[in-house]
Coordinates of C-alpha atoms and ligand atoms in Angstrom, one line a residue:
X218 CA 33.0 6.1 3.5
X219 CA 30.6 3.2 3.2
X220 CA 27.3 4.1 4.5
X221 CA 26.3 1.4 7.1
X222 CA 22.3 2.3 7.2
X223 CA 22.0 1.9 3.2
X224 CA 20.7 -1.5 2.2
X225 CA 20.4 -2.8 -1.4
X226 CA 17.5 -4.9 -0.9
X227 CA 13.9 -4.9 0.0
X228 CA 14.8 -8.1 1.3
X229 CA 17.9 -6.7 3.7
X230 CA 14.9 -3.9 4.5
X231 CA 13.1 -6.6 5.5
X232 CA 15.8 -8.2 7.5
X233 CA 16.5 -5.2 9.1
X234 CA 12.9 -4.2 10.4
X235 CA 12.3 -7.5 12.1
X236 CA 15.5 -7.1 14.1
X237 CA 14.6 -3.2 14.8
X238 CA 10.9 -3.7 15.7
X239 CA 9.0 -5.4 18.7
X240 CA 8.0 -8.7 17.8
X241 CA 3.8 -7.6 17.9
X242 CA 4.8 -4.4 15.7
X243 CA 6.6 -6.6 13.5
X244 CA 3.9 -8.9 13.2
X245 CA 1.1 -6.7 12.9
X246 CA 3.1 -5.4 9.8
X247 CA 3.7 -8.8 7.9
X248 CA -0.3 -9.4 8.6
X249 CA -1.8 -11.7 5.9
X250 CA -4.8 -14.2 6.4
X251 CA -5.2 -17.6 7.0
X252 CA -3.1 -20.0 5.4
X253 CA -1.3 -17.2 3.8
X254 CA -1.6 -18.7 0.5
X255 CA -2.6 -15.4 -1.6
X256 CA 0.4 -13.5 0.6
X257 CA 2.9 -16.3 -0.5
X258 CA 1.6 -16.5 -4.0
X259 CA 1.6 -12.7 -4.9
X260 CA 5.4 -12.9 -4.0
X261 CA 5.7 -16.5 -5.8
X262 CA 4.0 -15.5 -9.1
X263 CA 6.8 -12.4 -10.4
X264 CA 9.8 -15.5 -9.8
X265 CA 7.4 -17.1 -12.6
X266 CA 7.6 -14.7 -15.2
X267 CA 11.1 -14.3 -17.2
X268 CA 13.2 -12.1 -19.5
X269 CA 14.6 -12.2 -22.7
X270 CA 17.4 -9.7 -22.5
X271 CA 18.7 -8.2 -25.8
X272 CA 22.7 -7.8 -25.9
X273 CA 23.2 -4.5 -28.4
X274 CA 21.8 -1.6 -29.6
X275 CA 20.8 -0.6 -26.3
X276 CA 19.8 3.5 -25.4
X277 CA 22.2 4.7 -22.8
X278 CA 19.2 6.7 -21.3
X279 CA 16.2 5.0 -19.6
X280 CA 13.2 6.8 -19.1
X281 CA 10.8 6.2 -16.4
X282 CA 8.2 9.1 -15.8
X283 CA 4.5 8.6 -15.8
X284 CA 1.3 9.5 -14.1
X285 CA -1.0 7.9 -12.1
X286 CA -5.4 9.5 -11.7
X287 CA -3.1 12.8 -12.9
X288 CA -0.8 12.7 -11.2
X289 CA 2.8 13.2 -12.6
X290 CA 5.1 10.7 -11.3
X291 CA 8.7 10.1 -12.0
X292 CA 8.6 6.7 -11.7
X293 CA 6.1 4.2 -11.9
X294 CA 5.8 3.3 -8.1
X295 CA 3.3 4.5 -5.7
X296 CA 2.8 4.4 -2.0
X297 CA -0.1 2.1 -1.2
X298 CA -2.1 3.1 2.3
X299 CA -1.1 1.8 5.2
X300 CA -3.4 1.3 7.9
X301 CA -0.2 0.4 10.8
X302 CA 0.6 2.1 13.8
X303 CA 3.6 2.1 15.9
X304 CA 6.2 1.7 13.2
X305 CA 8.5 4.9 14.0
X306 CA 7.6 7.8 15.4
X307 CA 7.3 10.2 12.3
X308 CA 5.2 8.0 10.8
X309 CA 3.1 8.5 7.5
X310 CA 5.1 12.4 7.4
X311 CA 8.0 10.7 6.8
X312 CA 6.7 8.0 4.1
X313 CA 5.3 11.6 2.1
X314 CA 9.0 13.1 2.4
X315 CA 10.4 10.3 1.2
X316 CA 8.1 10.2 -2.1
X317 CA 7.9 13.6 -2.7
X318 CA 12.0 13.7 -2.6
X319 CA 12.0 10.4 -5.2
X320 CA 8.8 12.2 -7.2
X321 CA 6.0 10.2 -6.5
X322 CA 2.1 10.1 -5.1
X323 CA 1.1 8.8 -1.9
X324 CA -1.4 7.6 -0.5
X325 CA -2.7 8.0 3.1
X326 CA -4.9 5.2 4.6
X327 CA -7.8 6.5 6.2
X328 CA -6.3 4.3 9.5
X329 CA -2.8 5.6 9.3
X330 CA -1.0 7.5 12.6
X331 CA -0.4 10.8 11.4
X332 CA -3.2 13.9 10.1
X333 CA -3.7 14.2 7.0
X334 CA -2.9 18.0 6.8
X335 CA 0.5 17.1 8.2
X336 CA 1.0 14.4 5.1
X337 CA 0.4 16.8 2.6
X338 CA 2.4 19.5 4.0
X339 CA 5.2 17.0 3.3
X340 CA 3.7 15.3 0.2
X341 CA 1.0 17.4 -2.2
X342 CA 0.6 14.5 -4.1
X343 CA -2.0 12.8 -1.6
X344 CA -4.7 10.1 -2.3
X345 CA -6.9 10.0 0.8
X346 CA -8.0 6.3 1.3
X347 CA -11.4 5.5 3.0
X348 CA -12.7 2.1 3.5
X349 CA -17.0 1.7 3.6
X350 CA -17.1 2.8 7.2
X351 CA -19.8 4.5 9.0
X352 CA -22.8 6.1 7.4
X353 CA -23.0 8.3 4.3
X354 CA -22.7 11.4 6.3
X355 CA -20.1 10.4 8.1
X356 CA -18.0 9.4 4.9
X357 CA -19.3 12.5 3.6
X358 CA -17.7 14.8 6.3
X359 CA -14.3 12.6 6.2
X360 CA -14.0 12.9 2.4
X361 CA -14.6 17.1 2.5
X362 CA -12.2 16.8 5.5
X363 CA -9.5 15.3 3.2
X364 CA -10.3 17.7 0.4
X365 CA -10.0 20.6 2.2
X366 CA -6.8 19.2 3.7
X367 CA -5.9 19.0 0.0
X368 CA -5.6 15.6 -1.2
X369 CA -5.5 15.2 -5.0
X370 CA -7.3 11.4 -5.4
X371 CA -9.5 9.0 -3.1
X372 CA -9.1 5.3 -3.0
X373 CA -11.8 3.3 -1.7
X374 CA -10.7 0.2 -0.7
X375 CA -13.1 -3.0 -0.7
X376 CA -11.4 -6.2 -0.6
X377 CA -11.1 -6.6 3.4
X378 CA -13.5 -9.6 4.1
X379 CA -12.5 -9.3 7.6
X380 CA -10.6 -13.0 7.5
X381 CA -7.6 -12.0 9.4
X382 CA -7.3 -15.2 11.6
X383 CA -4.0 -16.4 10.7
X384 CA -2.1 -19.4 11.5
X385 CA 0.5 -18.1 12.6
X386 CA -1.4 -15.7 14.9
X387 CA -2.4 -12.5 15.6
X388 CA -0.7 -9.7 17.7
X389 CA -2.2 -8.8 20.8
X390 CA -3.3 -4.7 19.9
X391 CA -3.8 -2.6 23.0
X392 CA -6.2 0.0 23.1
X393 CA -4.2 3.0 23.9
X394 CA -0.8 2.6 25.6
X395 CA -1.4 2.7 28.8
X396 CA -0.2 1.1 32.4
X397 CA -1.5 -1.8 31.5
X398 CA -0.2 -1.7 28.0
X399 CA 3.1 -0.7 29.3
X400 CA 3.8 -4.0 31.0
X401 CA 2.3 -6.4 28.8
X402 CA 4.7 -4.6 25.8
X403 CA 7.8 -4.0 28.1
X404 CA 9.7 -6.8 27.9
X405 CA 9.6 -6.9 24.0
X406 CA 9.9 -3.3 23.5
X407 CA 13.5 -3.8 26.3
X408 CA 14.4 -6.2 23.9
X409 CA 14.7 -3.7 21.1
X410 CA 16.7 -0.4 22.2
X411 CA 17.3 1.2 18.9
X412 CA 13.5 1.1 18.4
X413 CA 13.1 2.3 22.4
X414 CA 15.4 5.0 21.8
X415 CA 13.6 6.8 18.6
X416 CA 10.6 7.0 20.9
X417 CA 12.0 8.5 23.5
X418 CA 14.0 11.0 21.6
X419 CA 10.4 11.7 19.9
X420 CA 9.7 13.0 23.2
X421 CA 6.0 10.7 22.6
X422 CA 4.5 7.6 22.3
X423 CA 2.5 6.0 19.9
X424 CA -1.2 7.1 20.5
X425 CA -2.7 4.6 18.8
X426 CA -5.2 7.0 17.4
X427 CA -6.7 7.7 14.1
X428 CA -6.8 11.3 13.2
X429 CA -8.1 11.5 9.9
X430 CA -11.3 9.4 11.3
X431 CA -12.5 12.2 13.4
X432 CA -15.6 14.2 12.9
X433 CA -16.7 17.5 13.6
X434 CA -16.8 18.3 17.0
X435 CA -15.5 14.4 18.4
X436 CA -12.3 13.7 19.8
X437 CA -9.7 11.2 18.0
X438 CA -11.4 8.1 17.6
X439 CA -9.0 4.7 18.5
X440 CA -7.9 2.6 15.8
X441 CA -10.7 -0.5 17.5
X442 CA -13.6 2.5 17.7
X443 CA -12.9 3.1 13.8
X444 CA -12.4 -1.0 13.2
X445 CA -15.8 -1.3 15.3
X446 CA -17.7 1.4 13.5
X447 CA -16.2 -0.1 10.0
X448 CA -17.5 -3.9 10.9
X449 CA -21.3 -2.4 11.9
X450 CA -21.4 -0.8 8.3
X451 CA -23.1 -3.1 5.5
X452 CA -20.8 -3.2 2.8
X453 CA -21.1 -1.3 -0.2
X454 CA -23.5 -1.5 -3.3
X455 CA -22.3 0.1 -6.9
X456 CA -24.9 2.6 -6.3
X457 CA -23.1 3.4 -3.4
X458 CA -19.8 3.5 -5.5
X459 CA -21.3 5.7 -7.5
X460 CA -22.5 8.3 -5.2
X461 CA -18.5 8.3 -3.7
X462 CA -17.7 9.4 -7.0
X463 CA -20.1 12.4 -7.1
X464 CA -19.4 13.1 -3.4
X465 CA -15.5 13.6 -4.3
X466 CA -16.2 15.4 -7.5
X467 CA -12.4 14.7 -8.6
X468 CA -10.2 11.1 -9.0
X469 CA -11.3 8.0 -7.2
X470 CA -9.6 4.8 -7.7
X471 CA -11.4 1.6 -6.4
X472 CA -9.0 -0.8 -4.5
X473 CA -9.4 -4.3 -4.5
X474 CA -10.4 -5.5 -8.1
X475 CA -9.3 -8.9 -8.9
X476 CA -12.1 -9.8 -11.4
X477 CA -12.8 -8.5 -15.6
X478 CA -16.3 -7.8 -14.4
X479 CA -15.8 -5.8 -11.7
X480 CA -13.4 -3.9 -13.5
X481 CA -16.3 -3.0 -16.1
X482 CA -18.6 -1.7 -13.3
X483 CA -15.9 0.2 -11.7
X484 CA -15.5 2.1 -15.3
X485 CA -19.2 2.5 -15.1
X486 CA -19.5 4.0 -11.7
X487 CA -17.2 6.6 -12.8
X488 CA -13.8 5.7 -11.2
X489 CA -10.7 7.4 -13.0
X490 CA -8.5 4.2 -12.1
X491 CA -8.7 1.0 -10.5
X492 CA -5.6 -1.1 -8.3
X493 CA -5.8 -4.8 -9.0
X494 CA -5.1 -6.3 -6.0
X495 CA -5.8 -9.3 -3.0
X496 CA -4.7 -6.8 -0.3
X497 CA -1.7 -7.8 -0.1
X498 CA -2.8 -11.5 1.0
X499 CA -5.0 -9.9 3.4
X500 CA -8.5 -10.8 1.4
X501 CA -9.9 -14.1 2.1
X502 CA -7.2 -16.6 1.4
X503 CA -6.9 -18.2 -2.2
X504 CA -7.4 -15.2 -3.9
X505 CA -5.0 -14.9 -6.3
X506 CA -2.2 -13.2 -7.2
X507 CA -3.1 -9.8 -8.6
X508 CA 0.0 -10.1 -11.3
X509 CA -1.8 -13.2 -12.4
X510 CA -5.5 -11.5 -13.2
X511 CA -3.5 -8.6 -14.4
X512 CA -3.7 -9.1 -18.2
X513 CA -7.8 -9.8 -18.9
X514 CA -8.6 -6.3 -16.5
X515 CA -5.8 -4.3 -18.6
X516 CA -7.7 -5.4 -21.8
X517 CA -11.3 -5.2 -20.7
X518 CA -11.2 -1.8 -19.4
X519 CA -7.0 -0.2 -19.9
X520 CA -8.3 2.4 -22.5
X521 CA -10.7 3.6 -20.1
X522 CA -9.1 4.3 -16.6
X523 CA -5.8 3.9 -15.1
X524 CA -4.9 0.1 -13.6
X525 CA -2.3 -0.2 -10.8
X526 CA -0.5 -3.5 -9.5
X527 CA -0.7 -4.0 -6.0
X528 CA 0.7 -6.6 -4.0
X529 CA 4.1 -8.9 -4.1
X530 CA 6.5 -6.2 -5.6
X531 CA 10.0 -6.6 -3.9
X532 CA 12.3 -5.3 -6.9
X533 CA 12.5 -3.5 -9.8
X534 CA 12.5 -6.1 -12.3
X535 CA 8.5 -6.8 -10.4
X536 CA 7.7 -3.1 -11.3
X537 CA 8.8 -3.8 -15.2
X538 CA 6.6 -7.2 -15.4
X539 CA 3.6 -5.5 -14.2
X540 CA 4.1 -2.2 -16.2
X541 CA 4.9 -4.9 -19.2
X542 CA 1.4 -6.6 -18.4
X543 CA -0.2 -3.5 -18.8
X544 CA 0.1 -1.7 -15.5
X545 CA 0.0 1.9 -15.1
X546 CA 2.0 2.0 -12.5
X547 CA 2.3 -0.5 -9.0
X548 CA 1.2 0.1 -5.4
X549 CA 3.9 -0.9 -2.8
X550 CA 2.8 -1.5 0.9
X551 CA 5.1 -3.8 3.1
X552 CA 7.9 -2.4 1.2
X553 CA 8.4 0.9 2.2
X554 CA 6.6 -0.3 5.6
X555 CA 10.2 -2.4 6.1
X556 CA 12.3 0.7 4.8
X557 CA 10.4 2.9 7.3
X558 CA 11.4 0.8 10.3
X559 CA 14.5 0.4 9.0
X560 CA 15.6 3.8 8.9
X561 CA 13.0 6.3 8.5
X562 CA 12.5 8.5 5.9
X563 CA 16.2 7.6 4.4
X564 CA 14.5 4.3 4.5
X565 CA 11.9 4.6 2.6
X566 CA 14.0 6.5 0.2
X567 CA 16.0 3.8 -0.2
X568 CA 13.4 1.0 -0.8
X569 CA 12.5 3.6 -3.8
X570 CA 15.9 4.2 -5.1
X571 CA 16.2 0.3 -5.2
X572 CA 12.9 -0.3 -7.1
X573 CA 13.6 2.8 -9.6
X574 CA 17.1 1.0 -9.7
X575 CA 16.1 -2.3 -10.3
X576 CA 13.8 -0.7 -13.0
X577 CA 16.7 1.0 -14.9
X578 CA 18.3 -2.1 -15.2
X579 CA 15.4 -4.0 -16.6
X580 CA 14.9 -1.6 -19.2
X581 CA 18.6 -1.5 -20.1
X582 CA 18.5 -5.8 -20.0
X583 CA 15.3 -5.3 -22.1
X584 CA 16.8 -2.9 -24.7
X585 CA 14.2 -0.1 -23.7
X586 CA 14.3 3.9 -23.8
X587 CA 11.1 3.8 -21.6
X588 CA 9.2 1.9 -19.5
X589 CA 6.0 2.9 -22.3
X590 CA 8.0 1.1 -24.8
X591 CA 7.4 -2.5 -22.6
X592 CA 4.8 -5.0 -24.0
X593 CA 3.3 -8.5 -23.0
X594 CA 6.0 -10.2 -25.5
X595 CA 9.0 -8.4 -23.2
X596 CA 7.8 -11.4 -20.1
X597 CA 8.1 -14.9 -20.5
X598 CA 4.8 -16.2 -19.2
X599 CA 4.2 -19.9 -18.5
X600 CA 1.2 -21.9 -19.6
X601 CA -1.9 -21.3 -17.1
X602 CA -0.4 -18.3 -15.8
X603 CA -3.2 -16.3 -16.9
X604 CA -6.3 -16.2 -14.4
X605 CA -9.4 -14.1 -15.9
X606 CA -11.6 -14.2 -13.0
X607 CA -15.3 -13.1 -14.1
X608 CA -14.5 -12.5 -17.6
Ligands
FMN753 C1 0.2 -3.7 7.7 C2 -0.7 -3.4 6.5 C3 -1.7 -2.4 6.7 C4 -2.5 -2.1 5.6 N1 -3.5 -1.2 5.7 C5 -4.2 -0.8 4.6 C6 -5.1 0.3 4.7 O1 -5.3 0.9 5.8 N2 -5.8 0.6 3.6 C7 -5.6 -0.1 2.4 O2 -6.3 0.3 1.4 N3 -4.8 -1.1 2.3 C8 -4.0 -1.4 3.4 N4 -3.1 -2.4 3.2 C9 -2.9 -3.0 1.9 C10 -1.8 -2.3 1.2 O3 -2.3 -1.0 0.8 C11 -1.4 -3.0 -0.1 O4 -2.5 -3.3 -0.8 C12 -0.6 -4.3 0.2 O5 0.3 -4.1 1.3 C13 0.2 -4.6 -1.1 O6 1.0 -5.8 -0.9 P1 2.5 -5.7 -0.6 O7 2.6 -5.4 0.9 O8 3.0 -7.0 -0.9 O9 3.1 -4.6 -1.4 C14 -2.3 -2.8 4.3 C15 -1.3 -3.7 4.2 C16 -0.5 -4.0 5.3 C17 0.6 -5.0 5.1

């Protein structure tokens, strides 16, 4: 019997999550900045790279397994933190199912919903992020928080310029749900009972908290008492960078490089890998895409720590162009975020059984026994594709 919840696109994910979801949940999930130029050009910028597919000799087996800052993974796609609240009611536990069933890392945003002991009971293969928030000794005592908790990897994210005014607007973000809260969100939330229902069979409602922001001794802190304490902090120096890598004493991967010479200090500071990426057109607007600076970062600094995509993949065929650029392995965030509201974990299974699907048939398109056999001369890349931003 045809399974009516499956979907075989991102796309129909998509689709699917903006009819399921509240119209401010929704939104708050597509974010983007501005004009959304860097958002519409990381998804623009795959359609511009091609394939020349061979037609014999093909192997009849396709492998994908890889590893990311040590990590073993079975394919080369990695859940990207998600700082998003609201989405379904298992939240971040049931993104880490979903990954550890399909064989891959996540990683847990310092702003997400759910604890972080709770993700890696469900997922051991945890990167905590953080963003530069607070002061040293409160970073400090989050970071042994998430390593006692377990978590294999830190990503410290650094390209949020705090240029979220977008054209298209903002949702309105309550506080806590409260009375107040209740009414302003009732009539959209009515409009959606599927979404309604999954609540109320949750028996709660979203808290709006951020767990794995707490220190010793204080309650839950909001998301805006985090967001507040984040915007007070002056932002980061490499000295500081280098003192997270000490702190951690394990893998750290610095989020947020777009340019050849950041790339070089991030080697220099000690990081084990590095994700190339705009925030998913959430940095200031006109970065570009990351698939575009790709190339010069891989060959400045690829022998030296691992480099991850992020931003704009929506198929497998993405996954191969970036791995063929050079990529370790790619970052997904809005993705899985669509599969997730969608259907849950099953969901967010799904999105990844389409990527590592899409992948498969690259390869076999391609001619390839493995995605480590792909090369620069497997894309077709136009003329001024290239950007090498502070080479
Ligand atoms: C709703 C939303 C929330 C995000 N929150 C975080 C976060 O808390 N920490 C972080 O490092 N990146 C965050 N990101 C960025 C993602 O990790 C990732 O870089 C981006 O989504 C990649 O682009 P894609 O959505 O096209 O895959 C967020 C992105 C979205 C869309």
């Amino acid at each position: 019997m045809p399974n009516k919840d499956w979907f075989e696109t991102v796309a129909e994910a998509q689709r699917r999550a903006k009819r399921r979801l509240p119209k401010s949940v929704y939104s708050a999930l597509m974010a983007g900045s501005e004009r959304g130029l860097s958002y519409e050009e990381n998804l623009a910028s795959f359609g511009q790279l091609g394939f020349a597919p061979t037609v014999a000799d093909k192997p009849a087996e396709r492998d994908q397994a890889t590893s990311v800052m040590g990590q073993p993974i079975s394919f080369p796609v990695v859940i990207s933190p998600t700082g998003v609240q609201a989405v379904h009611p298992d939240g971040e536990v049931a993104v880490a199912r979903a990954a550890a069933a399909r064989g891959t890392a996540m990683g847990l945003s310092s702003f997400a919903s759910k604890p972080i002991e709770e993700v890696i009971a469900a997922n051991p293969q945890t990167f905590f992020q953080i963003y530069w928030c607070g002061s040293k000794d409160h970073m400090a005592a989050r970071m042994k928080h998430a390593r006692s908790a377990g978590a294999v990897g830190l990503i410290v994210t650094l390209d949020w310029s705090f240029s979220h005014g977008r054209d298209w607007g903002s949702p309105f973000i309550p506080e806590k749900i409260d009375k107040e809260a209740v009414i302003a969100y009732g009539p959209e939330v009515a409009r959606k009972p599927k979404y309604l229902m999954e609540w109320l069979k949750s028996g709660h409602l979203p808290d709006l908290g951020v767990p794995n922001m707490i220190l010793p001794g204080d309650p839950v802190p909001t998301f805006f008492q985090a967001y507040g304490e984040w915007m007070q902090t002056p932002p980061a120096t490499w000295e500081d960078l280098r003192w997270v890598v000490r702190e951690w004493d394990g893998p750290v991967m610095i989020k947020g490089i777009i340019r050849v010479d950041d790339a070089k200090r991030a080697v220099d500071v000690g990081a084990r890998g590095i994700s190339v990426s705009n925030h998913g057109g959430n940095n200031i607007d006109g970065t570009p895409a990351p698939i575009k600076a790709l190339r010069p970062i891989v060959e400045a600094v690829g022998s030296q720590l691992d480099v991850v995509l992020d931003g704009g993949v929506r198929r497998g065929s993405d996954v191969v162009k970036a791995v063929a650029l050079g990529a370790k392995a790619v970052l997904i965030g809005r993705a899985y975020l669509w599969g997730l509201a969608a259907n849950g974990q099953a969901g967010v299974e799904n999105v990844l059984d389409v990527l590592r699907g899409g992948i498969d048939s690259a390869l076999l398109g391609l001619g390839k026994a493995s995605i480590h056999e792909l090369g620069p001369d497997d894309v077709l890349i136009p003329d001024g594709f290239v950007r090498a931003l502070g080479a």
